CSV table of N, CA and C in Angstrom, one decimal:
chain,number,residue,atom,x,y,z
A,189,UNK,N,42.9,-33.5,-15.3
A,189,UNK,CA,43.3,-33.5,-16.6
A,189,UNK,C,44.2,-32.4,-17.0
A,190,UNK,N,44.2,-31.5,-16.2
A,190,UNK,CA,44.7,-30.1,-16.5
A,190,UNK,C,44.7,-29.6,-17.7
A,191,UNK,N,43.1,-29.2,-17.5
A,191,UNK,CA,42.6,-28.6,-18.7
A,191,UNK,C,42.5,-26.9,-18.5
A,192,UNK,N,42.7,-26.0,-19.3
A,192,UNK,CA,42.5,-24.8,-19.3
A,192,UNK,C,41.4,-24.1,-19.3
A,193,UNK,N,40.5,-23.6,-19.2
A,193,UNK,CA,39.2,-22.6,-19.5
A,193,UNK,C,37.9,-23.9,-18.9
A,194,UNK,N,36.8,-23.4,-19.4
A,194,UNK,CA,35.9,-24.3,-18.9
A,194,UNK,C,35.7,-25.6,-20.2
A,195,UNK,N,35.5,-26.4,-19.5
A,195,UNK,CA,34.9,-27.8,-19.9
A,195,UNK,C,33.4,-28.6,-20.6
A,196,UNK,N,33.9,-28.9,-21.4
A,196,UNK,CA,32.0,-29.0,-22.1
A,196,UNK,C,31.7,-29.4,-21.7
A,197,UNK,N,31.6,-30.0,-20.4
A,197,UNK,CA,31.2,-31.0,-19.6
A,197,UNK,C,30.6,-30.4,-18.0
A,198,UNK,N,31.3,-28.8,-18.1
A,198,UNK,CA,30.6,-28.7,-16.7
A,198,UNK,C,29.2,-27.6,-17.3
A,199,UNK,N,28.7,-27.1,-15.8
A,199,UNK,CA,27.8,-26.9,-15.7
A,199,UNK,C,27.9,-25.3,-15.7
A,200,UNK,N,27.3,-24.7,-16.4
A,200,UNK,CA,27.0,-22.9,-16.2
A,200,UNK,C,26.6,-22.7,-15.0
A,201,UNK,N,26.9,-21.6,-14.6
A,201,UNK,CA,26.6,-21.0,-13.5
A,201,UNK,C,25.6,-21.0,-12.6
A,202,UNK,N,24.3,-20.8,-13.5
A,202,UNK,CA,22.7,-21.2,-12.8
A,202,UNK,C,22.5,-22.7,-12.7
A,203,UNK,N,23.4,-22.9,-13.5
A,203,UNK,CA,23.0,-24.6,-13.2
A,203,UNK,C,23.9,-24.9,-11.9
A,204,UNK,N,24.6,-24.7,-11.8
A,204,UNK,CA,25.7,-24.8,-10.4
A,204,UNK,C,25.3,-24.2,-8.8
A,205,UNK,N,24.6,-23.1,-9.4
A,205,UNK,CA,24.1,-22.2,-8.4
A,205,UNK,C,23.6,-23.0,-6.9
A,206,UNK,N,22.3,-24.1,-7.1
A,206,UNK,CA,22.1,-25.3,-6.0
A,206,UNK,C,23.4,-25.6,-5.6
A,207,UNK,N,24.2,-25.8,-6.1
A,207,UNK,CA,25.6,-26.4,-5.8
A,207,UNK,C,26.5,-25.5,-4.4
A,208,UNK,N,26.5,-24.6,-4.9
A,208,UNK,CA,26.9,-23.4,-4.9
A,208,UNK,C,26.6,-23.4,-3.1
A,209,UNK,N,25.3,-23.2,-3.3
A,209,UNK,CA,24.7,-23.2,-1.6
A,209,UNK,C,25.1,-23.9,-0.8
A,210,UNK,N,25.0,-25.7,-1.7
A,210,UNK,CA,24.9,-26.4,-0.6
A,210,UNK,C,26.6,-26.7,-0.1
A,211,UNK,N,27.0,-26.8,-1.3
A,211,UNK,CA,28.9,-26.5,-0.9
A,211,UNK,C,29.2,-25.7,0.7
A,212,UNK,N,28.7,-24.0,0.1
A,212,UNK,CA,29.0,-23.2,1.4
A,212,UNK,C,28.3,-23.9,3.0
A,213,UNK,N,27.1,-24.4,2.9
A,213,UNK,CA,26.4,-25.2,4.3
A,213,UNK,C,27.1,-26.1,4.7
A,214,UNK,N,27.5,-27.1,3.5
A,214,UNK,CA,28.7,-27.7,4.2
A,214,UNK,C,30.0,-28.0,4.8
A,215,UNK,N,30.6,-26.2,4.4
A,215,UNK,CA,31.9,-25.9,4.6
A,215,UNK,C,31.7,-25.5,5.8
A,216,UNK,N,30.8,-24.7,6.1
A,216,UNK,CA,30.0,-24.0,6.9
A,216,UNK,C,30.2,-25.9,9.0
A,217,UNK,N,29.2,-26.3,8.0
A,217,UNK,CA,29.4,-27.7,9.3
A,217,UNK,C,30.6,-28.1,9.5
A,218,UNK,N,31.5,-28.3,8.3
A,218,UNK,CA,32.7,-29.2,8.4
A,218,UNK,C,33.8,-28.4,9.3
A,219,UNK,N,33.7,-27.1,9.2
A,219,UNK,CA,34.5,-26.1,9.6
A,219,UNK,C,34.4,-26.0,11.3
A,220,UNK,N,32.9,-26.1,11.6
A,220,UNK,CA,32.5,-26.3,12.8
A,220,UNK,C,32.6,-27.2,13.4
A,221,UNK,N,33.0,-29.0,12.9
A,221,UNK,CA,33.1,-29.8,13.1
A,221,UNK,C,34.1,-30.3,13.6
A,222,UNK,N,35.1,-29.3,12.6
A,222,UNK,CA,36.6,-29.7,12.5
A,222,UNK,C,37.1,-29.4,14.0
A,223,UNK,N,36.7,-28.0,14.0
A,223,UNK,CA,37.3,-27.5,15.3
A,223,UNK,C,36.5,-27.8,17.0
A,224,UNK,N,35.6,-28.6,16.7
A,224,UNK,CA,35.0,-29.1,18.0
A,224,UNK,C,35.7,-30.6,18.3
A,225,UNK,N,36.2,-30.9,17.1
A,225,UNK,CA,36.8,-32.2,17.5
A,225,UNK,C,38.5,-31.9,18.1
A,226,UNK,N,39.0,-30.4,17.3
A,226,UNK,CA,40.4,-30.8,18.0
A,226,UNK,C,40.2,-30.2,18.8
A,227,UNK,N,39.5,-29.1,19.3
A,227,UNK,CA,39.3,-28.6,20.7
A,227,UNK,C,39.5,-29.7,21.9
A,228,UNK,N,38.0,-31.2,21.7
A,228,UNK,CA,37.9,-31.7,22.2
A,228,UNK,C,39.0,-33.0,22.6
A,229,UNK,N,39.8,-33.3,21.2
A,229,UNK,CA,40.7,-34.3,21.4
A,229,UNK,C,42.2,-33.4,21.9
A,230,UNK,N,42.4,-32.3,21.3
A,230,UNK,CA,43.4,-31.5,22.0
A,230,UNK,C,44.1,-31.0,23.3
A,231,UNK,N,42.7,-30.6,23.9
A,231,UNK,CA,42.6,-29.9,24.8
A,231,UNK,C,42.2,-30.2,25.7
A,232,UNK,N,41.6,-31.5,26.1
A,232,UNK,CA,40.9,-32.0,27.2
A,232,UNK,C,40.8,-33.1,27.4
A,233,UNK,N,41.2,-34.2,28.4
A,233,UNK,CA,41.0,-35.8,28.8
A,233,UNK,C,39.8,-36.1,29.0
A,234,UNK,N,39.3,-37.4,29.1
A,234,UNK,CA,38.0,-37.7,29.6
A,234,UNK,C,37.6,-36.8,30.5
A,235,UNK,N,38.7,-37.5,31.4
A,235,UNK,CA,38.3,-36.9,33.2
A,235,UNK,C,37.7,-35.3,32.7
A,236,UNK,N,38.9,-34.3,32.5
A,236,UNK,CA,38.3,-33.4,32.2
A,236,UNK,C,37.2,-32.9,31.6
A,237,UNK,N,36.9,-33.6,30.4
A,237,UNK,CA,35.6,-33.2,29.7
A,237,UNK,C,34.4,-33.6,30.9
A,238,UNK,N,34.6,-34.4,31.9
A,238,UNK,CA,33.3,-35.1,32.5
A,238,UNK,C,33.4,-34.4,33.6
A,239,UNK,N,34.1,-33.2,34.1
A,239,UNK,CA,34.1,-32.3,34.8
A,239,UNK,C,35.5,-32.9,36.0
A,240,UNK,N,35.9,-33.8,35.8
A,240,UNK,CA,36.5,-34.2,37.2
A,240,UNK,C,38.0,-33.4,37.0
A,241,UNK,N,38.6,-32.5,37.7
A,241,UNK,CA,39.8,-31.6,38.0
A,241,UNK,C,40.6,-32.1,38.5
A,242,UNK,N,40.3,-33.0,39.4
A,242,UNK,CA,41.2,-32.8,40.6
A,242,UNK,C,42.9,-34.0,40.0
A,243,UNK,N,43.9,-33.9,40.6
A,243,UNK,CA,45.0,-34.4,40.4
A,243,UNK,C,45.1,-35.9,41.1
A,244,UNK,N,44.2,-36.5,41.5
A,244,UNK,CA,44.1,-38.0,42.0
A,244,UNK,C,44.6,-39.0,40.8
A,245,UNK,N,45.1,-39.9,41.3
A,245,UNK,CA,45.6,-41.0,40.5
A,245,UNK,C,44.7,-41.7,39.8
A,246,UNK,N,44.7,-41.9,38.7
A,246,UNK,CA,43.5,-43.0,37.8
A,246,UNK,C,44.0,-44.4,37.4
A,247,UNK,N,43.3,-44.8,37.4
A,247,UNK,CA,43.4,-46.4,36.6
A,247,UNK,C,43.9,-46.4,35.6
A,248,UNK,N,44.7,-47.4,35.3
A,248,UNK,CA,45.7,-47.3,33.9
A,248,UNK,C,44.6,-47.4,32.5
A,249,UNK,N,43.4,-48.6,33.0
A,249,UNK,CA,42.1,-48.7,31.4
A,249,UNK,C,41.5,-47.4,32.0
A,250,UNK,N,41.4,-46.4,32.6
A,250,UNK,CA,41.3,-44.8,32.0
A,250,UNK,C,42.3,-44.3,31.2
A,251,UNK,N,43.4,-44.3,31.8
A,251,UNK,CA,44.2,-43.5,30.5
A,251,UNK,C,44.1,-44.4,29.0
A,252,UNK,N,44.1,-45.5,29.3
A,252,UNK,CA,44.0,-46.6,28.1
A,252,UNK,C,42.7,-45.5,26.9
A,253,UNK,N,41.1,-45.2,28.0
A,253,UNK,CA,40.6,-45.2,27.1
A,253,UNK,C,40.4,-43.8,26.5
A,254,UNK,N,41.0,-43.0,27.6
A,254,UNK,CA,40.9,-41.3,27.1
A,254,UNK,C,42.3,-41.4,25.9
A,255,UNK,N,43.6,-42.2,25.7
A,255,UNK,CA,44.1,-42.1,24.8
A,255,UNK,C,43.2,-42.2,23.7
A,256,UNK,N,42.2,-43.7,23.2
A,256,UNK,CA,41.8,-44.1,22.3
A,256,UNK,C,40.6,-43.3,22.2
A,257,UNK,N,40.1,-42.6,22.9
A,257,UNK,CA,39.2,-41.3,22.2
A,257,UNK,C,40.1,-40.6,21.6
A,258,UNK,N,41.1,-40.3,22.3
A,258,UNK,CA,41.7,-38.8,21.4
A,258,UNK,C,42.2,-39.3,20.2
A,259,UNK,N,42.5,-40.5,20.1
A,259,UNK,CA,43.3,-40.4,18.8
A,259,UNK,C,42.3,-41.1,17.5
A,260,UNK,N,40.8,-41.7,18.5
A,260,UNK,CA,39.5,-41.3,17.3
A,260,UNK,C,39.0,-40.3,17.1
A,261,UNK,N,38.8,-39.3,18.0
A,261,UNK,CA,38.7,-38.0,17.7
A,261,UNK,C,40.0,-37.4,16.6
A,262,UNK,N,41.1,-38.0,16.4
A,262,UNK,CA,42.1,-37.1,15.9
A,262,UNK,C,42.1,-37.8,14.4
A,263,UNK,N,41.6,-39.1,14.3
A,263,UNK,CA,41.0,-40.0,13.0
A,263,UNK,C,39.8,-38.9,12.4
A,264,UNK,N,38.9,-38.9,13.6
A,264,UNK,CA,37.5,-38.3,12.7
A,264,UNK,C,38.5,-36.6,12.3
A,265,UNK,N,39.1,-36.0,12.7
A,265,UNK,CA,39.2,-34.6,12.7
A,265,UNK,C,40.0,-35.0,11.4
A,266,UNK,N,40.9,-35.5,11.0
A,266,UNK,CA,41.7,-35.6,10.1
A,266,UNK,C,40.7,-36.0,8.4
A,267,UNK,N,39.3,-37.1,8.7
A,267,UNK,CA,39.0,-37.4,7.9
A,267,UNK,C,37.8,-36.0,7.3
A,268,UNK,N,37.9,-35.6,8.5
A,268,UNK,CA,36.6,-33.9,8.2
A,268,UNK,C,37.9,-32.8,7.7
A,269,UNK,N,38.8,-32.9,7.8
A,269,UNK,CA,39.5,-31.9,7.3
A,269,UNK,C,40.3,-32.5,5.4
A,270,UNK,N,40.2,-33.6,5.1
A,270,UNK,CA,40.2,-34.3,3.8
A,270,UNK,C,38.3,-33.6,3.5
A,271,UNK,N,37.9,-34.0,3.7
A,271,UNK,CA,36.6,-33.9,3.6
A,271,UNK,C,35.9,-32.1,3.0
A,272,UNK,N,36.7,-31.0,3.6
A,272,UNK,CA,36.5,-29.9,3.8
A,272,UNK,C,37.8,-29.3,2.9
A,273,UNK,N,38.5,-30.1,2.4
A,273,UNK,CA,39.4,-29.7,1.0
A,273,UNK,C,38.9,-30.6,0.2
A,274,UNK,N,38.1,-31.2,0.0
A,274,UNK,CA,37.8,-31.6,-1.3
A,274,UNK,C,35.9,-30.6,-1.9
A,275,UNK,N,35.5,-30.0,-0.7
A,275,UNK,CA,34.8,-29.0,-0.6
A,275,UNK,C,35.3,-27.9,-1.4
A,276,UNK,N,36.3,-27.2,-1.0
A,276,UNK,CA,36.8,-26.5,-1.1
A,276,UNK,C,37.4,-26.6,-2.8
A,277,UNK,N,37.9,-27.5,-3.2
A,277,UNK,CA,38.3,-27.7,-4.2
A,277,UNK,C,37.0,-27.4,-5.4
A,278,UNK,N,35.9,-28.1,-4.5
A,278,UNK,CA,34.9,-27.9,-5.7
A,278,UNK,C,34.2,-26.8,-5.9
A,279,UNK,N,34.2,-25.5,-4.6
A,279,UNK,CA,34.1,-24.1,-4.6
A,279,UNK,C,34.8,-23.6,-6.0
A,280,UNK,N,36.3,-23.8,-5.7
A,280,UNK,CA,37.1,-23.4,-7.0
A,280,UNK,C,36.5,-23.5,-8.2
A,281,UNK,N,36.3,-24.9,-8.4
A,281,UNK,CA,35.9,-25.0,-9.4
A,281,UNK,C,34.7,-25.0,-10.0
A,282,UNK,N,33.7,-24.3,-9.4
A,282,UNK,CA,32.6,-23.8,-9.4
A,282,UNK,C,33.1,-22.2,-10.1
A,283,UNK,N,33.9,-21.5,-9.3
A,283,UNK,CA,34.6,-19.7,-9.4
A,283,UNK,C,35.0,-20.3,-11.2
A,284,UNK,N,35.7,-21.3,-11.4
A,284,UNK,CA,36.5,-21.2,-12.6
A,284,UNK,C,35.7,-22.0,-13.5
A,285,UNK,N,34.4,-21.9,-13.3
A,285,UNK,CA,33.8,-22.6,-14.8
A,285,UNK,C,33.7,-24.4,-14.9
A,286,UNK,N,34.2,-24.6,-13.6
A,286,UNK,CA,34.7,-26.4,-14.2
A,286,UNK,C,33.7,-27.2,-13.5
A,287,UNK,N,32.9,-26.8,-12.4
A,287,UNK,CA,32.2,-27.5,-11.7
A,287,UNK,C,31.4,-28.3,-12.2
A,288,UNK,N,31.1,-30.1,-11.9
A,288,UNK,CA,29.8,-30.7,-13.1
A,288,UNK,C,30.9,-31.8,-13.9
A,289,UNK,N,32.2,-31.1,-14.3
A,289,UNK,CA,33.2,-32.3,-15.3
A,289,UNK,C,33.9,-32.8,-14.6
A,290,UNK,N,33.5,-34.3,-14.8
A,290,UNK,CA,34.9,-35.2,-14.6
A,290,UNK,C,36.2,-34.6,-14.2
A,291,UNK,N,36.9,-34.6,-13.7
A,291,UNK,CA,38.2,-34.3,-14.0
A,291,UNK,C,39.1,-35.2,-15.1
A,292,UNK,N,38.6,-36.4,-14.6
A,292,UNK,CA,39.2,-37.6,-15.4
A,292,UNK,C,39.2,-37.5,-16.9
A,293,UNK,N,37.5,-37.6,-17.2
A,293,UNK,CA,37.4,-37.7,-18.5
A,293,UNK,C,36.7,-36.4,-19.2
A,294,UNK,N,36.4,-35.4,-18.4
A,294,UNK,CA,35.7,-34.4,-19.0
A,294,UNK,C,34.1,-34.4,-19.0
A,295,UNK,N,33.4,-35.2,-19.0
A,295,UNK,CA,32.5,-35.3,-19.2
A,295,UNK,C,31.3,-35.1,-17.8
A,296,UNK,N,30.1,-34.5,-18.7
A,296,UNK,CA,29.5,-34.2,-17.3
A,296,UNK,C,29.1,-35.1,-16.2
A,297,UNK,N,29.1,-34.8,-14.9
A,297,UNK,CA,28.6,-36.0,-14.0
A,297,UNK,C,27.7,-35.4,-13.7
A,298,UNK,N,26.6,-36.3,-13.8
A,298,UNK,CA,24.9,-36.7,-13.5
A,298,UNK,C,24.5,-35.6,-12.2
A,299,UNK,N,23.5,-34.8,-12.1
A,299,UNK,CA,23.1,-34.4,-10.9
A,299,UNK,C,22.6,-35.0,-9.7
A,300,UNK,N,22.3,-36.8,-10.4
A,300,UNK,CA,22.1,-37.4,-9.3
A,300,UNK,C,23.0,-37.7,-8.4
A,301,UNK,N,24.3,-37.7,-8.5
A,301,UNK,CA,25.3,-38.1,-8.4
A,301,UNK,C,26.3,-36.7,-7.2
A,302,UNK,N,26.0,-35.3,-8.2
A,302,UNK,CA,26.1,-34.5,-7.2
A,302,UNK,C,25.2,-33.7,-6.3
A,303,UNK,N,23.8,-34.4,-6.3
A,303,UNK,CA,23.2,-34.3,-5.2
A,303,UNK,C,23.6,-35.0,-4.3
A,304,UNK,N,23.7,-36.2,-4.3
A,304,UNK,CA,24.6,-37.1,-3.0
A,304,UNK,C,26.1,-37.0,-2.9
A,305,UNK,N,26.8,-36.6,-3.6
A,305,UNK,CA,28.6,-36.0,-3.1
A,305,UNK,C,28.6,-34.7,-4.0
A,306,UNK,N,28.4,-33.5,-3.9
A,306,UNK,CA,28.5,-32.4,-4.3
A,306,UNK,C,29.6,-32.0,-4.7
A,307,UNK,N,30.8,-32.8,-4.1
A,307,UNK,CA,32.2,-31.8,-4.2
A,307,UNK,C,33.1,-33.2,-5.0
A,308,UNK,N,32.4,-34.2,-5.5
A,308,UNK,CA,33.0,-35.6,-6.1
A,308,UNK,C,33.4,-34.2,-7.3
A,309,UNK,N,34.5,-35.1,-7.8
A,309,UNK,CA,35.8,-34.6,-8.6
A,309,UNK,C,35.5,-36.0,-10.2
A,310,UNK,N,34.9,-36.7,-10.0
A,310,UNK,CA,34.6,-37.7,-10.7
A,310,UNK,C,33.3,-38.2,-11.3
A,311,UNK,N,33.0,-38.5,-12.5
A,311,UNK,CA,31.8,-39.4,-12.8
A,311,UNK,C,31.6,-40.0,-12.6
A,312,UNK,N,30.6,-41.3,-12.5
A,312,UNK,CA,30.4,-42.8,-11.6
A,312,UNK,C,31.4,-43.8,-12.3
A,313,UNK,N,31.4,-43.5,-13.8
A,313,UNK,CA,32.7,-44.2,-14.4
A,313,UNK,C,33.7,-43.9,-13.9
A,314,UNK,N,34.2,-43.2,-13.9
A,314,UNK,CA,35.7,-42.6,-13.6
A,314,UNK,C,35.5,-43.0,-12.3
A,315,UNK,N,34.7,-42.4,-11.5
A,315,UNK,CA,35.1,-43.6,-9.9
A,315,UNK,C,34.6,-45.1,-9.7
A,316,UNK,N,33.9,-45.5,-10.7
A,316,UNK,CA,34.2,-47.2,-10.4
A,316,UNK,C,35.5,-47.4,-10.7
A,317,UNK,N,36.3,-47.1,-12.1
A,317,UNK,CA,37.3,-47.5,-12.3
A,317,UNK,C,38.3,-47.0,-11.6
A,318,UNK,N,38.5,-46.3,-11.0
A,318,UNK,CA,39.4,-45.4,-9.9
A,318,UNK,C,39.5,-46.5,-8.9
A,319,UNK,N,38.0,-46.7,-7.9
A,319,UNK,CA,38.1,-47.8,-7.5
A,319,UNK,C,38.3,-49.2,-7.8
A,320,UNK,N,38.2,-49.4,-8.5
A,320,UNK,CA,38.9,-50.8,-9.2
A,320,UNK,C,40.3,-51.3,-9.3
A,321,UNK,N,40.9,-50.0,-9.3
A,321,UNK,CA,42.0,-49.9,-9.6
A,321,UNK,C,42.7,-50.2,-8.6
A,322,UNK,N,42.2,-49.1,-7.4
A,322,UNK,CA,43.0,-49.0,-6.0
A,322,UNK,C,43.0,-50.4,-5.3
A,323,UNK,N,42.1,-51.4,-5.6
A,323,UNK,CA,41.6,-52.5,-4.9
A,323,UNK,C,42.7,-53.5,-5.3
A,324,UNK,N,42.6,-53.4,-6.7
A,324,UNK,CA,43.7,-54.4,-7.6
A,324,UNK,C,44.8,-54.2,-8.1
């Protein structure tokens, strides 16, 4: 909404505070996550991960299927790094007072709600209709 100052809608500080933790634990995994996957899809082929070195010729459905790991591994690493800025985003807005409001509409979103997505940017209205939208 690009609103200025804090929002009547977010949450004070103590109230955020749970937030606050569980945000950092999960930056904390996602961060860890991020980089075991491009280590793993980057840096290494099947063969290699499974120890095998040597320069012998492979079967073409090997390369077939060490491509299609890496480039699921490079799906999952891309979807944990969306995942780990929208974390991040809600850190911020935690630092600046906003954490708890809608962006959409302002208004507060339910703790039930950020107990199960902590770094959601939206209230369940504002993301049905969001979703509704994107569909149609």
């Amino acid at each position: 909404m690009g609103k200025t100052g804090p929002s009547k809608g977010a949450y004070k500080t103590e109230e955020a505070q749970p937030y606050l933790e569980r945000l950092r634990v999960l930056r904390a995994r996602l961060v860890g996550d991020a980089t075991h996957l491009a280590d793993g899809a980057l840096n290494r082929t099947g063969r290699e991960a499974a120890g095998d070195l040597s320069k012998m010729p492979i079967h073409m459905a090997d390369i077939g299927s060490d491509n299609y790991e890496q480039e699921f591994s490079l799906d999952l690493l891309a979807a944990e790094q969306a995942t780990l800025a929208e974390v991040d985003s809600a850190l911020a807005r935690i630092e600046s007072g906003e954490y708890g409001a809608c962006v959409e509409c302002g208004h507060r979103i339910k703790k039930s709600r950020l107990n199960a997505i902590p770094y959601t940017h939206y209230c369940i209205d504002c993301a049905t209709k969001r979703d509704e939208e994107s569909r149609g």
